[in-house]
Tab-separated table of C-alpha atoms in Angstrom:
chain	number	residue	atom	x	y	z
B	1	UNK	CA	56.886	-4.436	81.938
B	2	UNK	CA	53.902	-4.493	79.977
B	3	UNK	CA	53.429	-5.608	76.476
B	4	UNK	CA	51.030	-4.563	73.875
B	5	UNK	CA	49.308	-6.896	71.816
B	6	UNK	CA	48.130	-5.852	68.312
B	7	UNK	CA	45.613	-8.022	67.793
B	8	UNK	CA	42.202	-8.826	65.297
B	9	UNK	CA	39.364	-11.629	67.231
B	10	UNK	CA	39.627	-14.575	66.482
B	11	UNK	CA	42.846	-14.404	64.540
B	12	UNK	CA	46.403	-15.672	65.108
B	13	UNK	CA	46.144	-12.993	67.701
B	14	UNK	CA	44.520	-14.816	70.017
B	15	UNK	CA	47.769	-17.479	70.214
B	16	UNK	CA	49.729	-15.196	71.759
B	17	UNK	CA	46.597	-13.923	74.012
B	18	UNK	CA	46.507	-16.952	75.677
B	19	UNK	CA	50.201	-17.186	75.849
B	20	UNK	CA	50.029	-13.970	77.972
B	21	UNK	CA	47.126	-14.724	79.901
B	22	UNK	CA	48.903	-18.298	81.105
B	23	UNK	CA	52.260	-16.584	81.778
B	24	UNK	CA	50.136	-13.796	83.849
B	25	UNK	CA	51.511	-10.981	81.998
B	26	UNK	CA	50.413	-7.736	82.017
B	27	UNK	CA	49.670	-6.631	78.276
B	28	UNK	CA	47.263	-3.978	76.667
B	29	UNK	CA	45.363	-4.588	73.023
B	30	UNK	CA	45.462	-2.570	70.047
B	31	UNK	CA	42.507	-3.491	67.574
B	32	UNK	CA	43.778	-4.477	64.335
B	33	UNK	CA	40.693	-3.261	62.401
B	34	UNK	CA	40.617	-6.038	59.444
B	35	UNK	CA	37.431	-4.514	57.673
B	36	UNK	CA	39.139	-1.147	56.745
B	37	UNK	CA	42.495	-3.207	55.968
B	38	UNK	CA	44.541	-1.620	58.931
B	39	UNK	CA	47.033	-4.323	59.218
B	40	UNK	CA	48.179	-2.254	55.635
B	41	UNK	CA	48.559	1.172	57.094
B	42	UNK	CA	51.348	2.655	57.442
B	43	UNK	CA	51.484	2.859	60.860
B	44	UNK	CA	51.256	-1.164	60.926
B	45	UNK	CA	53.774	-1.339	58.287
B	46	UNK	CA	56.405	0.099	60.461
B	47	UNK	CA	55.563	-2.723	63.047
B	48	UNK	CA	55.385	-5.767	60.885
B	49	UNK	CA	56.076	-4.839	57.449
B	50	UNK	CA	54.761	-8.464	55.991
B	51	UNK	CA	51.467	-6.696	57.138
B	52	UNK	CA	49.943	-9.602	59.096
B	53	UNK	CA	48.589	-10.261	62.265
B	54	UNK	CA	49.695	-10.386	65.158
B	55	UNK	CA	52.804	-8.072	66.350
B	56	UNK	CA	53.701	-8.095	69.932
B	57	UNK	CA	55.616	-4.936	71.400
B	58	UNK	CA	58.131	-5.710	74.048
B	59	UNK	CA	60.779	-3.413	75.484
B	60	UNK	CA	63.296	-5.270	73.387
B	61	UNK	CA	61.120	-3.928	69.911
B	62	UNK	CA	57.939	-5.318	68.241
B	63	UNK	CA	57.848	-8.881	67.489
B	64	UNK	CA	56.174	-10.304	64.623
B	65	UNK	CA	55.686	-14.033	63.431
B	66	UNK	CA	53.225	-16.002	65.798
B	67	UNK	CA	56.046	-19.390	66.704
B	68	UNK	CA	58.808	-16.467	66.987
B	69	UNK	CA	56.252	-14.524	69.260
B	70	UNK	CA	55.154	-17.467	71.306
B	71	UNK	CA	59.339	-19.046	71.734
B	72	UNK	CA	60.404	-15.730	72.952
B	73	UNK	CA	57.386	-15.090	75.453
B	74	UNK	CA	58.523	-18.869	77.008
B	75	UNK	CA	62.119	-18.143	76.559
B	76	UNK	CA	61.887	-14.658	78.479
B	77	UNK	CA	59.555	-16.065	81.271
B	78	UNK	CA	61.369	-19.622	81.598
B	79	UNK	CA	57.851	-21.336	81.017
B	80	UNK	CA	55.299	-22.796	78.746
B	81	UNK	CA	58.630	-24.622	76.659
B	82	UNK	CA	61.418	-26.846	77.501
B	83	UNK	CA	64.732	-24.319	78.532
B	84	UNK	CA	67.177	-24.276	76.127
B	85	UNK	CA	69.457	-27.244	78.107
B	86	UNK	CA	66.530	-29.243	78.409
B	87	UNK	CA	66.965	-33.065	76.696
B	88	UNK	CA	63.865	-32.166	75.174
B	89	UNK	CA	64.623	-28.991	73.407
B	90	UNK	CA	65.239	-30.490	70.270
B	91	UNK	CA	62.299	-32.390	69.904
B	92	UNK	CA	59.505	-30.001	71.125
B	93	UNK	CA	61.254	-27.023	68.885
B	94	UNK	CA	60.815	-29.482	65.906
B	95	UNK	CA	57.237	-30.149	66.476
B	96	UNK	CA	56.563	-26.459	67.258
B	97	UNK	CA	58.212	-25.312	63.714
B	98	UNK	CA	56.240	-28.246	62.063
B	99	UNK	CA	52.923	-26.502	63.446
B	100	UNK	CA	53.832	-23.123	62.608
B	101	UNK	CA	55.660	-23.953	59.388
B	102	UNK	CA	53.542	-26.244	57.422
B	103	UNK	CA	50.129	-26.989	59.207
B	104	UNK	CA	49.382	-22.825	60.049
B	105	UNK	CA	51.024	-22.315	56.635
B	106	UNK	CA	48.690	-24.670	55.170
B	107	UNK	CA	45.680	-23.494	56.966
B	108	UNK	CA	46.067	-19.985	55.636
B	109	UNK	CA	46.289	-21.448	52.333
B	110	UNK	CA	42.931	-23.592	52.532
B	111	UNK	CA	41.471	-20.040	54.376
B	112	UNK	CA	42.618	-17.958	51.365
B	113	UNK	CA	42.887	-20.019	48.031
B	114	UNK	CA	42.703	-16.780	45.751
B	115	UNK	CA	45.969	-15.230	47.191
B	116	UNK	CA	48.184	-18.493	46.452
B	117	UNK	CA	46.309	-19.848	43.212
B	118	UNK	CA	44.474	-16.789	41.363
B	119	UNK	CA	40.942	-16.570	41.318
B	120	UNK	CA	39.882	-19.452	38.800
B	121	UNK	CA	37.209	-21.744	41.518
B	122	UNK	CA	37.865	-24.885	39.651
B	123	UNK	CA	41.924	-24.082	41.160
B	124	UNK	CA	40.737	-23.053	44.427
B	125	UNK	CA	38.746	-26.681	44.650
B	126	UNK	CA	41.594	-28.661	43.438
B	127	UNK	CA	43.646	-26.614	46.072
B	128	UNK	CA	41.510	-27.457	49.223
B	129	UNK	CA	40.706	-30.818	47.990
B	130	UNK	CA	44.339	-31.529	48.074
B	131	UNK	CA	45.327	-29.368	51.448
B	132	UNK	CA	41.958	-31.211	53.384
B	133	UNK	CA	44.236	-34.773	52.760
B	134	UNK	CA	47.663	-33.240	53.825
B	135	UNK	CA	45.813	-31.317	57.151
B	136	UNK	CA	44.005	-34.726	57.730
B	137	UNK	CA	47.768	-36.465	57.782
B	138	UNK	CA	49.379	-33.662	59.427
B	139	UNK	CA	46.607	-33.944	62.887
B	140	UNK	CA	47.304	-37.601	62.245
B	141	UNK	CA	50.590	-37.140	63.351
B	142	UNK	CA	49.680	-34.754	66.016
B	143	UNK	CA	46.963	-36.960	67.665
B	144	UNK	CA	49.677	-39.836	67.970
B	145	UNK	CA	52.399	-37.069	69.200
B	146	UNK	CA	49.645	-36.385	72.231
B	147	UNK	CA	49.046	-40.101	73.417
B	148	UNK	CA	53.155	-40.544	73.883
B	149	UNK	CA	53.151	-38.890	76.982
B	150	UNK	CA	55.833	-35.893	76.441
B	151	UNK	CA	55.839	-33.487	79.176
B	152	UNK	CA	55.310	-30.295	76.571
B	153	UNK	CA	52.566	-31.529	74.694
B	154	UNK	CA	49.383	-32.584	75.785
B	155	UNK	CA	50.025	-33.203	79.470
B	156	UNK	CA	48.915	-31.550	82.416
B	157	UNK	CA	50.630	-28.641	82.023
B	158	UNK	CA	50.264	-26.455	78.998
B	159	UNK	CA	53.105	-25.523	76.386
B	160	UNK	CA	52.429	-22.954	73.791
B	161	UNK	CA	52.187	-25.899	71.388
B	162	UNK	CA	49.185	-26.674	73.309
B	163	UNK	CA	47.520	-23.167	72.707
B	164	UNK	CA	49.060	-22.660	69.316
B	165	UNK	CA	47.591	-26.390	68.344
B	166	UNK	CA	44.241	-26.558	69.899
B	167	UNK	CA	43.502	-22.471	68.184
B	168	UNK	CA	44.507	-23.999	64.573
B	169	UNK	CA	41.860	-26.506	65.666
B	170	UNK	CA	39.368	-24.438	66.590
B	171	UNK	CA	39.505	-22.515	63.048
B	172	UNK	CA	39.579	-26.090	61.149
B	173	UNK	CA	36.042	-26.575	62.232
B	174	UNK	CA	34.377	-23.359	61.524
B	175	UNK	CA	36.484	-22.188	58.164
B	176	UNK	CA	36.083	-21.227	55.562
B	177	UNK	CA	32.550	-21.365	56.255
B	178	UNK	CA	31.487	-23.051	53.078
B	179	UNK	CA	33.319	-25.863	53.388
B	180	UNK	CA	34.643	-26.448	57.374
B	181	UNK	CA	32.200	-29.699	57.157
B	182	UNK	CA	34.767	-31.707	56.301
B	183	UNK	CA	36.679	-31.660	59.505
B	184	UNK	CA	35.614	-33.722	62.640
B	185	UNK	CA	37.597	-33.619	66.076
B	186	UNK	CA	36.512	-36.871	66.624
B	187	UNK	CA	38.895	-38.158	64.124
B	188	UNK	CA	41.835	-37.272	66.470
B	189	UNK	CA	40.680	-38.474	70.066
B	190	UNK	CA	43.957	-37.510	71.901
B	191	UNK	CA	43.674	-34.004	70.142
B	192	UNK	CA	40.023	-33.589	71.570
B	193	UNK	CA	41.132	-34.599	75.230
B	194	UNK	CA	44.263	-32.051	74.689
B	195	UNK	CA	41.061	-29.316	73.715
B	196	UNK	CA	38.784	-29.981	76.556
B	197	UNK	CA	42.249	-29.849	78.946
B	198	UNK	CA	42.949	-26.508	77.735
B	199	UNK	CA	39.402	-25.261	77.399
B	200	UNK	CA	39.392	-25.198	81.280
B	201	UNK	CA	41.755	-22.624	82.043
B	202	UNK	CA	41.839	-19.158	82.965
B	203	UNK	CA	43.662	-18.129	80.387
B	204	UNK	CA	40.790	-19.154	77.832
B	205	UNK	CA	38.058	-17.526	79.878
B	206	UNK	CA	39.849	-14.190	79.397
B	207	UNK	CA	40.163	-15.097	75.828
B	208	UNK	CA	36.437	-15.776	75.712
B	209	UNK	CA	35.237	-12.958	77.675
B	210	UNK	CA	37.808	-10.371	75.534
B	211	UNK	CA	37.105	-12.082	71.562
B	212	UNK	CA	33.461	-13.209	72.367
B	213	UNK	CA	34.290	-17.028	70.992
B	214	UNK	CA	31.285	-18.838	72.852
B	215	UNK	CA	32.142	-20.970	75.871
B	216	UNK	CA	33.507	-23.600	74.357
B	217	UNK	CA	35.699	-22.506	72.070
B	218	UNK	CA	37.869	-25.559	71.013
B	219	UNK	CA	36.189	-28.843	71.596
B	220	UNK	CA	32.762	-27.609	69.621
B	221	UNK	CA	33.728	-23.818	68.427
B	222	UNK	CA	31.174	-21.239	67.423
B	223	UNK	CA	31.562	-17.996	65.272
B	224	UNK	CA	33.263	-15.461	67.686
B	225	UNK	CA	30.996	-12.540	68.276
B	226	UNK	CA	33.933	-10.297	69.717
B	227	UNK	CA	32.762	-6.783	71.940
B	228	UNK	CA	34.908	-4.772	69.298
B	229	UNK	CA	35.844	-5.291	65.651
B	230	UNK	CA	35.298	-8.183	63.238
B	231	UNK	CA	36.230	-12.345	63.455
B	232	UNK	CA	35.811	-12.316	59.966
């Protein structure tokens, strides 16, 4: 079986690439070429009709949605997520729909301002002003979720809350470029240990190697310089 990630660098993309690469997949790319808007052709449409990036195709159909993506990848292989009659189901799926729900939703809002609020800059500041204190709470809550000890977050074994977590962090810091000052890692200690944990691993060598995102992409990130296509 071997999947085929479409994919852009440095873009939610690179979630499920690291999924893959810790479950030891075998998977192919297909560049998603951003700068001539190819996530709008056709030919994407008829993959992910929302348009966005990424879609995973399985022998079951293409999947779209990066939490769907990532819970049926760990539901398939019986890894990276509590099982289904695990005590801790409930609470990890929570957490994981929390991250994908409202902090991702909120990034992409803070990212791009103009497609939520028009293009009046006075709105867009108000905007990011306003998601900058609700992302602050939201890793608040994260950074206190990774000191209790569960066994799918933040332990010595990765979940794909781990890799979808520690990627959203990794954009915090660098976008959008004017105004990524405001964020500091430090802020969330127990975060920063999860980053270096997962910095280590094989799976986010491949990423770096493949997406060109410096080597050390989460705990102090760097513009990705990927071999093909555009980060931006």
């Amino acid at each position: 079986m071997t999947y085929r990630l479409h994919y852009a660098p440095d873009n939610a993309s690179l979630i499920i690439r690291l999924a893959l690469e810790e479950l030891e997949l075998p998977y192919e790319t297909v560049l998603v070429d951003r700068a001539r808007t190819a996530q709008q052709s056709a030919e994407y449409l008829a993959l992910n009709p929302n348009g966005l990036i990424p879609v995973l195709e399985t022998p079951h159909g293409a999947l779209f949605e990066t939490g769907a993506i990532l819970l049926w990848l760990a539901d398939t292989e019986g890894k990276l997520a509590p099982p289904p009659e695990s005590a801790a189901r409930g609470n990890f799926l929570k957490w994981l729909f929390f991250v994908s729900n409202t902090l991702h939703t909120e990034l992409r809002m803070l990212f791009y301002p103009a497609k939520y609020i028009g293009e009046d800059t006075g709105h867009q500041a108000a905007l990011r002003k306003g998601l900058q204190k609700s992302l602050a709470t939201h890793l608040q809550k994260l950074d206190s979720l990774a000191s209790d000890g569960h066994s799918w977050f933040a332990s010595a074994s990765p979940s794909i809350l781990d890799l979808y977590v520690v990627t959203l962090i990794r954009w915090l810091a660098l976008y959008p470029i004017e105004t990524a000052h405001w964020f500091s890692l430090s802020d969330t200690p127990h975060l920063s240990r999860l980053a270096s944990q997962v910095e280590c691993r094989a799976s986010v060598k491949a990423a770096i190697k493949a997406e060109g995102l410096g080597p050390t992409p989460f705990t102090a990130p760097s513009y990705a310089t990927p071999p093909e296509g555009s980060a931006i």
